[in-house]
Amino acid sequence: MKHAMFSKEQNRPKLRAAFIASLLICIFVADTVTNFEIAFAVFYIAVILIAIGFLSTRGVVVLASICIGLTVLSLFLTRRGSFEAGLFNCGISTCAIGITTYLALKTVAAQAAVYDAQEQFARMARLTRLGELTASIAHEVNQPLAGMATSADACRRWLDHAPPNLERARLAAERIVSDAKRASDVIVRVRRLAKSEPPHQERFDLNEAAAEAVGMAEHEIERNSVSLQMNLAEDLPSVMADKIQIQQVISNLLLNAIEAMTGVPSFKRELAVSSSRDDEGRVVFAVADSGSGMKQTTIDHLFEAFWTTKESGMGIGLTISRSIIEAHGGRISVTSAPRMGTIVQFSLPAAEENET
Ligand SMILES: Nc1ncnc2c1ncn2[C@@H]1O[C@H](COP(=O)(O)OP(=O)(O)OP(=O)(O)O)[C@@H](O)[C@H]1O
Ligand SMILES: [Mg+2]
């Protein structure tokens, strides 16, 4: 079967050449045996338009020259009618063949340019997607990597202690292992997100997930002398979501809040983390800070990719966070005013009773 298809493909150029040649012969014969007054030669145009689909530019030019040659040859071989009319028709047919060839070749060249541009566009889009994916991974693994560096440092110090504190060193090593696992989990999640795959779903308690995410940011909270308040609702229903992704969102919001407070005196740095239920029964999680706050013009750009006001920021933390929340059928919103601090909150649908 494969062999038959192969030989069919191989024969196709020969078949096409035979078809073109027979058309040329038919038109030539008809043009020669009919009167000078009948301009049969204009049908060569049809041959050129057929051939343009599979011949190269050179091939089409050669074919057009053959058509013109045959038109002139017919003029001398035709015996019936007025030679003057024949000469006139020959001139018209020759011009028509020439102009058609020129226009057809120009159209094909324009089409090729469009295909090239489309291909280049597709390549650029792939590169942009790759760039966004790389930036997202770099952004999201930053925190576990920083955690690993801190724990590795602590581990070394406990080992250098005289006498070495092996228990503390072991705990630090365990933190390194769990951060490394987290980094690889995060990479899997970001890749899924980039491929627009639906999030992995598991039933979990948002309060517990939030407490873990706050724990991961503890080092940053302490380092920046931020005072933390947790107001987590007790009777909160579970959510069905990708826990790692939701923790990524919480980490991004916490980090933004901490960074927004670097410009205010340390005794005014207040971070409040809260959870609640809204009127529609959704689970709401909010991060409030007493930082710089934002103007409305800043708020308008917040979720745009690569939009940042920070020197070392990538401007994708909130873009990723919104993608994650929306992929879970949730919403994310910001309330802020200059010097009044910011509240970023998201809501997620509560898990149904029978969902597992
Ligand atoms: N809590 C906040 N208070 C004040 N401004 C904020 C807050 N959160 C975000 N912003 C503003 O929104 C911008 C975008 O935030 P986003 O998290 O997307 O990127 P980033 O923090 O600048 O960089 P990165 O991608 O590294 O997180 C920030 O540069 C900042 O101007
Ligand atoms: Mg950020």
mmCIF file with all atom_site columns, N, CA and C in Angstrom, residues 61-119:
data_model
loop_
_atom_site.group_PDB
_atom_site.id
_atom_site.type_symbol
_atom_site.label_atom_id
_atom_site.label_alt_id
_atom_site.label_comp_id
_atom_site.label_asym_id
_atom_site.label_entity_id
_atom_site.label_seq_id
_atom_site.pdbx_PDB_ins_code
_atom_site.Cartn_x
_atom_site.Cartn_y
_atom_site.Cartn_z
_atom_site.occupancy
_atom_site.B_iso_or_equiv
_atom_site.pdbx_formal_charge
_atom_site.auth_seq_id
_atom_site.auth_comp_id
_atom_site.auth_asym_id
_atom_site.auth_atom_id
_atom_site.pdbx_PDB_model_num
ATOM 1   N N  . VAL A 1 61  ? 7.638  30.842 -16.583 1.00 0.00 ? 61  VAL A N  1
ATOM 2   C CA . VAL A 1 61  ? 8.161  31.740 -17.629 1.00 0.00 ? 61  VAL A CA 1
ATOM 3   C C  . VAL A 1 61  ? 8.467  30.936 -18.895 1.00 0.00 ? 61  VAL A C  1
ATOM 4   N N  . VAL A 1 62  ? 9.070  29.750 -18.716 1.00 0.00 ? 62  VAL A N  1
ATOM 5   C CA . VAL A 1 62  ? 9.384  28.902 -19.883 1.00 0.00 ? 62  VAL A CA 1
ATOM 6   C C  . VAL A 1 62  ? 8.081  28.500 -20.592 1.00 0.00 ? 62  VAL A C  1
ATOM 7   N N  . LEU A 1 63  ? 7.067  28.106 -19.799 1.00 0.00 ? 63  LEU A N  1
ATOM 8   C CA . LEU A 1 63  ? 5.783  27.696 -20.374 1.00 0.00 ? 63  LEU A CA 1
ATOM 9   C C  . LEU A 1 63  ? 5.135  28.859 -21.150 1.00 0.00 ? 63  LEU A C  1
ATOM 10  N N  . ALA A 1 64  ? 5.201  30.078 -20.555 1.00 0.00 ? 64  ALA A N  1
ATOM 11  C CA . ALA A 1 64  ? 4.614  31.251 -21.230 1.00 0.00 ? 64  ALA A CA 1
ATOM 12  C C  . ALA A 1 64  ? 5.330  31.487 -22.560 1.00 0.00 ? 64  ALA A C  1
ATOM 13  N N  . SER A 1 65  ? 6.672  31.309 -22.561 1.00 0.00 ? 65  SER A N  1
ATOM 14  C CA . SER A 1 65  ? 7.437  31.510 -23.814 1.00 0.00 ? 65  SER A CA 1
ATOM 15  C C  . SER A 1 65  ? 7.007  30.483 -24.858 1.00 0.00 ? 65  SER A C  1
ATOM 16  N N  . ILE A 1 66  ? 6.793  29.220 -24.397 1.00 0.00 ? 66  ILE A N  1
ATOM 17  C CA . ILE A 1 66  ? 6.346  28.172 -25.338 1.00 0.00 ? 66  ILE A CA 1
ATOM 18  C C  . ILE A 1 66  ? 4.980  28.566 -25.916 1.00 0.00 ? 66  ILE A C  1
ATOM 19  N N  . CYS A 1 67  ? 4.066  29.049 -25.036 1.00 0.00 ? 67  CYS A N  1
ATOM 20  C CA . CYS A 1 67  ? 2.724  29.441 -25.502 1.00 0.00 ? 67  CYS A CA 1
ATOM 21  C C  . CYS A 1 67  ? 2.826  30.548 -26.563 1.00 0.00 ? 67  CYS A C  1
ATOM 22  N N  . ILE A 1 68  ? 3.674  31.532 -26.286 1.00 0.00 ? 68  ILE A N  1
ATOM 23  C CA . ILE A 1 68  ? 3.828  32.640 -27.247 1.00 0.00 ? 68  ILE A CA 1
ATOM 24  C C  . ILE A 1 68  ? 4.406  32.095 -28.566 1.00 0.00 ? 68  ILE A C  1
ATOM 25  N N  . GLY A 1 69  ? 5.418  31.220 -28.443 1.00 0.00 ? 69  GLY A N  1
ATOM 26  C CA . GLY A 1 69  ? 6.038  30.598 -29.626 1.00 0.00 ? 69  GLY A CA 1
ATOM 27  C C  . GLY A 1 69  ? 5.000  29.862 -30.469 1.00 0.00 ? 69  GLY A C  1
ATOM 28  N N  . LEU A 1 70  ? 4.139  29.070 -29.787 1.00 0.00 ? 70  LEU A N  1
ATOM 29  C CA . LEU A 1 70  ? 3.111  28.289 -30.500 1.00 0.00 ? 70  LEU A CA 1
ATOM 30  C C  . LEU A 1 70  ? 2.086  29.225 -31.154 1.00 0.00 ? 70  LEU A C  1
ATOM 31  N N  . THR A 1 71  ? 1.771  30.341 -30.480 1.00 0.00 ? 71  THR A N  1
ATOM 32  C CA . THR A 1 71  ? 0.813  31.310 -31.043 1.00 0.00 ? 71  THR A CA 1
ATOM 33  C C  . THR A 1 71  ? 1.356  31.869 -32.356 1.00 0.00 ? 71  THR A C  1
ATOM 34  N N  . VAL A 1 72  ? 2.658  32.232 -32.337 1.00 0.00 ? 72  VAL A N  1
ATOM 35  C CA . VAL A 1 72  ? 3.291  32.815 -33.546 1.00 0.00 ? 72  VAL A CA 1
ATOM 36  C C  . VAL A 1 72  ? 3.395  31.745 -34.646 1.00 0.00 ? 72  VAL A C  1
ATOM 37  N N  . LEU A 1 73  ? 3.745  30.511 -34.234 1.00 0.00 ? 73  LEU A N  1
ATOM 38  C CA . LEU A 1 73  ? 3.869  29.421 -35.217 1.00 0.00 ? 73  LEU A CA 1
ATOM 39  C C  . LEU A 1 73  ? 2.520  29.163 -35.912 1.00 0.00 ? 73  LEU A C  1
ATOM 40  N N  . SER A 1 74  ? 1.429  29.182 -35.127 1.00 0.00 ? 74  SER A N  1
ATOM 41  C CA . SER A 1 74  ? 0.083  28.995 -35.695 1.00 0.00 ? 74  SER A CA 1
ATOM 42  C C  . SER A 1 74  ? -0.219 30.048 -36.749 1.00 0.00 ? 74  SER A C  1
ATOM 43  N N  . LEU A 1 75  ? 0.234  31.266 -36.460 1.00 0.00 ? 75  LEU A N  1
ATOM 44  C CA . LEU A 1 75  ? -0.023 32.388 -37.379 1.00 0.00 ? 75  LEU A CA 1
ATOM 45  C C  . LEU A 1 75  ? 0.510  32.052 -38.778 1.00 0.00 ? 75  LEU A C  1
ATOM 46  N N  . PHE A 1 76  ? 1.715  31.414 -38.795 1.00 0.00 ? 76  PHE A N  1
ATOM 47  C CA . PHE A 1 76  ? 2.309  31.095 -40.102 1.00 0.00 ? 76  PHE A CA 1
ATOM 48  C C  . PHE A 1 76  ? 1.751  29.809 -40.718 1.00 0.00 ? 76  PHE A C  1
ATOM 49  N N  . LEU A 1 77  ? 1.188  28.949 -39.894 1.00 0.00 ? 77  LEU A N  1
ATOM 50  C CA . LEU A 1 77  ? 0.662  27.684 -40.431 1.00 0.00 ? 77  LEU A CA 1
ATOM 51  C C  . LEU A 1 77  ? -0.813 27.778 -40.833 1.00 0.00 ? 77  LEU A C  1
ATOM 52  N N  . THR A 1 78  ? -1.539 28.730 -40.257 1.00 0.00 ? 78  THR A N  1
ATOM 53  C CA . THR A 1 78  ? -2.972 28.856 -40.562 1.00 0.00 ? 78  THR A CA 1
ATOM 54  C C  . THR A 1 78  ? -3.145 29.281 -42.025 1.00 0.00 ? 78  THR A C  1
ATOM 55  N N  . ARG A 1 79  ? -4.136 28.677 -42.683 1.00 0.00 ? 79  ARG A N  1
ATOM 56  C CA . ARG A 1 79  ? -4.308 28.940 -44.117 1.00 0.00 ? 79  ARG A CA 1
ATOM 57  C C  . ARG A 1 79  ? -5.593 29.724 -44.401 1.00 0.00 ? 79  ARG A C  1
ATOM 58  N N  . ARG A 1 80  ? -6.543 29.725 -43.445 1.00 0.00 ? 80  ARG A N  1
ATOM 59  C CA . ARG A 1 80  ? -7.856 30.292 -43.778 1.00 0.00 ? 80  ARG A CA 1
ATOM 60  C C  . ARG A 1 80  ? -8.079 31.649 -43.106 1.00 0.00 ? 80  ARG A C  1
ATOM 61  N N  . GLY A 1 81  ? -8.781 32.524 -43.816 1.00 0.00 ? 81  GLY A N  1
ATOM 62  C CA . GLY A 1 81  ? -9.169 33.827 -43.280 1.00 0.00 ? 81  GLY A CA 1
ATOM 63  C C  . GLY A 1 81  ? -8.178 34.920 -43.644 1.00 0.00 ? 81  GLY A C  1
ATOM 64  N N  . SER A 1 82  ? -8.457 36.109 -43.000 1.00 0.00 ? 82  SER A N  1
ATOM 65  C CA . SER A 1 82  ? -7.607 37.262 -43.340 1.00 0.00 ? 82  SER A CA 1
ATOM 66  C C  . SER A 1 82  ? -6.357 37.265 -42.455 1.00 0.00 ? 82  SER A C  1
ATOM 67  N N  . PHE A 1 83  ? -5.194 37.360 -43.104 1.00 0.00 ? 83  PHE A N  1
ATOM 68  C CA . PHE A 1 83  ? -3.927 37.323 -42.361 1.00 0.00 ? 83  PHE A CA 1
ATOM 69  C C  . PHE A 1 83  ? -3.825 38.508 -41.407 1.00 0.00 ? 83  PHE A C  1
ATOM 70  N N  . GLU A 1 84  ? -4.395 39.651 -41.843 1.00 0.00 ? 84  GLU A N  1
ATOM 71  C CA . GLU A 1 84  ? -4.340 40.863 -41.000 1.00 0.00 ? 84  GLU A CA 1
ATOM 72  C C  . GLU A 1 84  ? -5.050 40.629 -39.663 1.00 0.00 ? 84  GLU A C  1
ATOM 73  N N  . ALA A 1 85  ? -6.255 40.010 -39.781 1.00 0.00 ? 85  ALA A N  1
ATOM 74  C CA . ALA A 1 85  ? -7.010 39.691 -38.552 1.00 0.00 ? 85  ALA A CA 1
ATOM 75  C C  . ALA A 1 85  ? -6.199 38.721 -37.693 1.00 0.00 ? 85  ALA A C  1
ATOM 76  N N  . GLY A 1 86  ? -5.527 37.771 -38.365 1.00 0.00 ? 86  GLY A N  1
ATOM 77  C CA . GLY A 1 86  ? -4.695 36.793 -37.665 1.00 0.00 ? 86  GLY A CA 1
ATOM 78  C C  . GLY A 1 86  ? -3.569 37.488 -36.921 1.00 0.00 ? 86  GLY A C  1
ATOM 79  N N  . LEU A 1 87  ? -2.956 38.459 -37.594 1.00 0.00 ? 87  LEU A N  1
ATOM 80  C CA . LEU A 1 87  ? -1.836 39.191 -36.985 1.00 0.00 ? 87  LEU A CA 1
ATOM 81  C C  . LEU A 1 87  ? -2.308 39.956 -35.752 1.00 0.00 ? 87  LEU A C  1
ATOM 82  N N  . PHE A 1 88  ? -3.477 40.595 -35.918 1.00 0.00 ? 88  PHE A N  1
ATOM 83  C CA . PHE A 1 88  ? -4.059 41.364 -34.809 1.00 0.00 ? 88  PHE A CA 1
ATOM 84  C C  . PHE A 1 88  ? -4.348 40.445 -33.609 1.00 0.00 ? 88  PHE A C  1
ATOM 85  N N  . ASN A 1 89  ? -5.007 39.282 -33.895 1.00 0.00 ? 89  ASN A N  1
ATOM 86  C CA . ASN A 1 89  ? -5.340 38.334 -32.821 1.00 0.00 ? 89  ASN A CA 1
ATOM 87  C C  . ASN A 1 89  ? -4.087 37.758 -32.162 1.00 0.00 ? 89  ASN A C  1
ATOM 88  N N  . CYS A 1 90  ? -3.087 37.532 -33.013 1.00 0.00 ? 90  CYS A N  1
ATOM 89  C CA . CYS A 1 90  ? -1.817 37.008 -32.478 1.00 0.00 ? 90  CYS A CA 1
ATOM 90  C C  . CYS A 1 90  ? -1.218 38.005 -31.484 1.00 0.00 ? 90  CYS A C  1
ATOM 91  N N  . GLY A 1 91  ? -1.259 39.305 -31.851 1.00 0.00 ? 91  GLY A N  1
ATOM 92  C CA . GLY A 1 91  ? -0.732 40.366 -30.965 1.00 0.00 ? 91  GLY A CA 1
ATOM 93  C C  . GLY A 1 91  ? -1.497 40.368 -29.640 1.00 0.00 ? 91  GLY A C  1
ATOM 94  N N  . ILE A 1 92  ? -2.837 40.308 -29.737 1.00 0.00 ? 92  ILE A N  1
ATOM 95  C CA . ILE A 1 92  ? -3.672 40.351 -28.521 1.00 0.00 ? 92  ILE A CA 1
ATOM 96  C C  . ILE A 1 92  ? -3.384 39.127 -27.643 1.00 0.00 ? 92  ILE A C  1
ATOM 97  N N  . SER A 1 93  ? -3.344 37.932 -28.267 1.00 0.00 ? 93  SER A N  1
ATOM 98  C CA . SER A 1 93  ? -3.111 36.701 -27.490 1.00 0.00 ? 93  SER A CA 1
ATOM 99  C C  . SER A 1 93  ? -1.756 36.753 -26.799 1.00 0.00 ? 93  SER A C  1
ATOM 100 N N  . THR A 1 94  ? -0.723 37.205 -27.549 1.00 0.00 ? 94  THR A N  1
ATOM 101 C CA . THR A 1 94  ? 0.629  37.276 -26.984 1.00 0.00 ? 94  THR A CA 1
ATOM 102 C C  . THR A 1 94  ? 0.648  38.203 -25.766 1.00 0.00 ? 94  THR A C  1
ATOM 103 N N  . CYS A 1 95  ? 0.010  39.400 -25.930 1.00 0.00 ? 95  CYS A N  1
ATOM 104 C CA . CYS A 1 95  ? -0.035 40.354 -24.806 1.00 0.00 ? 95  CYS A CA 1
ATOM 105 C C  . CYS A 1 95  ? -0.779 39.729 -23.635 1.00 0.00 ? 95  CYS A C  1
ATOM 106 N N  . ALA A 1 96  ? -1.915 39.076 -23.913 1.00 0.00 ? 96  ALA A N  1
ATOM 107 C CA . ALA A 1 96  ? -2.729 38.485 -22.840 1.00 0.00 ? 96  ALA A CA 1
ATOM 108 C C  . ALA A 1 96  ? -1.915 37.426 -22.078 1.00 0.00 ? 96  ALA A C  1
ATOM 109 N N  . ILE A 1 97  ? -1.162 36.604 -22.837 1.00 0.00 ? 97  ILE A N  1
ATOM 110 C CA . ILE A 1 97  ? -0.339 35.555 -22.183 1.00 0.00 ? 97  ILE A CA 1
ATOM 111 C C  . ILE A 1 97  ? 0.725  36.218 -21.301 1.00 0.00 ? 97  ILE A C  1
ATOM 112 N N  . GLY A 1 98  ? 1.381  37.240 -21.860 1.00 0.00 ? 98  GLY A N  1
ATOM 113 C CA . GLY A 1 98  ? 2.455  37.932 -21.121 1.00 0.00 ? 98  GLY A CA 1
ATOM 114 C C  . GLY A 1 98  ? 1.913  38.575 -19.854 1.00 0.00 ? 98  GLY A C  1
ATOM 115 N N  . ILE A 1 99  ? 0.801  39.330 -19.980 1.00 0.00 ? 99  ILE A N  1
ATOM 116 C CA . ILE A 1 99  ? 0.252  40.047 -18.817 1.00 0.00 ? 99  ILE A CA 1
ATOM 117 C C  . ILE A 1 99  ? -0.247 39.044 -17.756 1.00 0.00 ? 99  ILE A C  1
ATOM 118 N N  . THR A 1 100 ? -0.936 37.995 -18.216 1.00 0.00 ? 100 THR A N  1
ATOM 119 C CA . THR A 1 100 ? -1.443 36.998 -17.262 1.00 0.00 ? 100 THR A CA 1
ATOM 120 C C  . THR A 1 100 ? -0.291 36.357 -16.492 1.00 0.00 ? 100 THR A C  1
ATOM 121 N N  . THR A 1 101 ? 0.766  36.010 -17.216 1.00 0.00 ? 101 THR A N  1
ATOM 122 C CA . THR A 1 101 ? 1.923  35.377 -16.558 1.00 0.00 ? 101 THR A CA 1
ATOM 123 C C  . THR A 1 101 ? 2.494  36.314 -15.493 1.00 0.00 ? 101 THR A C  1
ATOM 124 N N  . TYR A 1 102 ? 2.664  37.579 -15.879 1.00 0.00 ? 102 TYR A N  1
ATOM 125 C CA . TYR A 1 102 ? 3.239  38.563 -14.962 1.00 0.00 ? 102 TYR A CA 1
ATOM 126 C C  . TYR A 1 102 ? 2.367  38.696 -13.696 1.00 0.00 ? 102 TYR A C  1
ATOM 127 N N  . LEU A 1 103 ? 1.036  38.869 -13.907 1.00 0.00 ? 103 LEU A N  1
ATOM 128 C CA . LEU A 1 103 ? 0.140  39.076 -12.763 1.00 0.00 ? 103 LEU A CA 1
ATOM 129 C C  . LEU A 1 103 ? 0.045  37.823 -11.882 1.00 0.00 ? 103 LEU A C  1
ATOM 130 N N  . ALA A 1 104 ? -0.001 36.669 -12.539 1.00 0.00 ? 104 ALA A N  1
ATOM 131 C CA . ALA A 1 104 ? -0.103 35.425 -11.768 1.00 0.00 ? 104 ALA A CA 1
ATOM 132 C C  . ALA A 1 104 ? 1.148  35.222 -10.908 1.00 0.00 ? 104 ALA A C  1
ATOM 133 N N  . LEU A 1 105 ? 2.322  35.498 -11.528 1.00 0.00 ? 105 LEU A N  1
ATOM 134 C CA . LEU A 1 105 ? 3.570  35.336 -10.755 1.00 0.00 ? 105 LEU A CA 1
ATOM 135 C C  . LEU A 1 105 ? 3.620  36.322 -9.593  1.00 0.00 ? 105 LEU A C  1
ATOM 136 N N  . LYS A 1 106 ? 3.115  37.525 -9.832  1.00 0.00 ? 106 LYS A N  1
ATOM 137 C CA . LYS A 1 106 ? 3.112  38.531 -8.750  1.00 0.00 ? 106 LYS A CA 1
ATOM 138 C C  . LYS A 1 106 ? 2.192  38.082 -7.615  1.00 0.00 ? 106 LYS A C  1
ATOM 139 N N  . THR A 1 107 ? 1.035  37.522 -7.971  1.00 0.00 ? 107 THR A N  1
ATOM 140 C CA . THR A 1 107 ? 0.092  37.060 -6.948  1.00 0.00 ? 107 THR A CA 1
ATOM 141 C C  . THR A 1 107 ? 0.704  35.928 -6.121  1.00 0.00 ? 107 THR A C  1
ATOM 142 N N  . VAL A 1 108 ? 1.370  35.011 -6.840  1.00 0.00 ? 108 VAL A N  1
ATOM 143 C CA . VAL A 1 108 ? 1.998  33.884 -6.132  1.00 0.00 ? 108 VAL A CA 1
ATOM 144 C C  . VAL A 1 108 ? 3.081  34.396 -5.183  1.00 0.00 ? 108 VAL A C  1
ATOM 145 N N  . ALA A 1 109 ? 3.871  35.393 -5.664  1.00 0.00 ? 109 ALA A N  1
ATOM 146 C CA . ALA A 1 109 ? 4.937  35.939 -4.813  1.00 0.00 ? 109 ALA A CA 1
ATOM 147 C C  . ALA A 1 109 ? 4.320  36.606 -3.578  1.00 0.00 ? 109 ALA A C  1
ATOM 148 N N  . ALA A 1 110 ? 3.192  37.322 -3.779  1.00 0.00 ? 110 ALA A N  1
ATOM 149 C CA . ALA A 1 110 ? 2.545  37.992 -2.642  1.00 0.00 ? 110 ALA A CA 1
ATOM 150 C C  . ALA A 1 110 ? 2.025  36.951 -1.652  1.00 0.00 ? 110 ALA A C  1
ATOM 151 N N  . GLN A 1 111 ? 1.466  35.850 -2.194  1.00 0.00 ? 111 GLN A N  1
ATOM 152 C CA . GLN A 1 111 ? 0.967  34.788 -1.304  1.00 0.00 ? 111 GLN A CA 1
ATOM 153 C C  . GLN A 1 111 ? 2.108  34.174 -0.496  1.00 0.00 ? 111 GLN A C  1
ATOM 154 N N  . ALA A 1 112 ? 3.231  33.966 -1.200  1.00 0.00 ? 112 ALA A N  1
ATOM 155 C CA . ALA A 1 112 ? 4.397  33.376 -0.513  1.00 0.00 ? 112 ALA A CA 1
ATOM 156 C C  . ALA A 1 112 ? 4.856  34.298 0.608   1.00 0.00 ? 112 ALA A C  1
ATOM 157 N N  . ALA A 1 113 ? 4.818  35.624 0.337   1.00 0.00 ? 113 ALA A N  1
ATOM 158 C CA . ALA A 1 113 ? 5.236  36.572 1.374   1.00 0.00 ? 113 ALA A CA 1
ATOM 159 C C  . ALA A 1 113 ? 4.293  36.490 2.566   1.00 0.00 ? 113 ALA A C  1
ATOM 160 N N  . VAL A 1 114 ? 2.984  36.318 2.298   1.00 0.00 ? 114 VAL A N  1
ATOM 161 C CA . VAL A 1 114 ? 2.006  36.206 3.389   1.00 0.00 ? 114 VAL A CA 1
ATOM 162 C C  . VAL A 1 114 ? 2.280  34.938 4.202   1.00 0.00 ? 114 VAL A C  1
ATOM 163 N N  . TYR A 1 115 ? 2.545  33.801 3.497   1.00 0.00 ? 115 TYR A N  1
ATOM 164 C CA . TYR A 1 115 ? 2.846  32.555 4.216   1.00 0.00 ? 115 TYR A CA 1
ATOM 165 C C  . TYR A 1 115 ? 4.086  32.713 5.084   1.00 0.00 ? 115 TYR A C  1
ATOM 166 N N  . ASP A 1 116 ? 5.100  33.373 4.516   1.00 0.00 ? 116 ASP A N  1
ATOM 167 C CA . ASP A 1 116 ? 6.344  33.593 5.266   1.00 0.00 ? 116 ASP A CA 1
ATOM 168 C C  . ASP A 1 116 ? 6.067  34.384 6.532   1.00 0.00 ? 116 ASP A C  1
ATOM 169 N N  . ALA A 1 117 ? 5.283  35.469 6.342   1.00 0.00 ? 117 ALA A N  1
ATOM 170 C CA . ALA A 1 117 ? 4.976  36.338 7.483   1.00 0.00 ? 117 ALA A CA 1
ATOM 171 C C  . ALA A 1 117 ? 4.191  35.549 8.537   1.00 0.00 ? 117 ALA A C  1
ATOM 172 N N  . GLN A 1 118 ? 3.249  34.695 8.075   1.00 0.00 ? 118 GLN A N  1
ATOM 173 C CA . GLN A 1 118 ? 2.450  33.917 9.027   1.00 0.00 ? 118 GLN A CA 1
ATOM 174 C C  . GLN A 1 118 ? 3.329  32.939 9.803   1.00 0.00 ? 118 GLN A C  1
ATOM 175 N N  . GLU A 1 119 ? 4.263  32.331 9.056   1.00 0.00 ? 119 GLU A N  1
ATOM 176 C CA . GLU A 1 119 ? 5.147  31.363 9.699   1.00 0.00 ? 119 GLU A CA 1
ATOM 177 C C  . GLU A 1 119 ? 6.027  32.040 10.746  1.00 0.00 ? 119 GLU A C  1
#
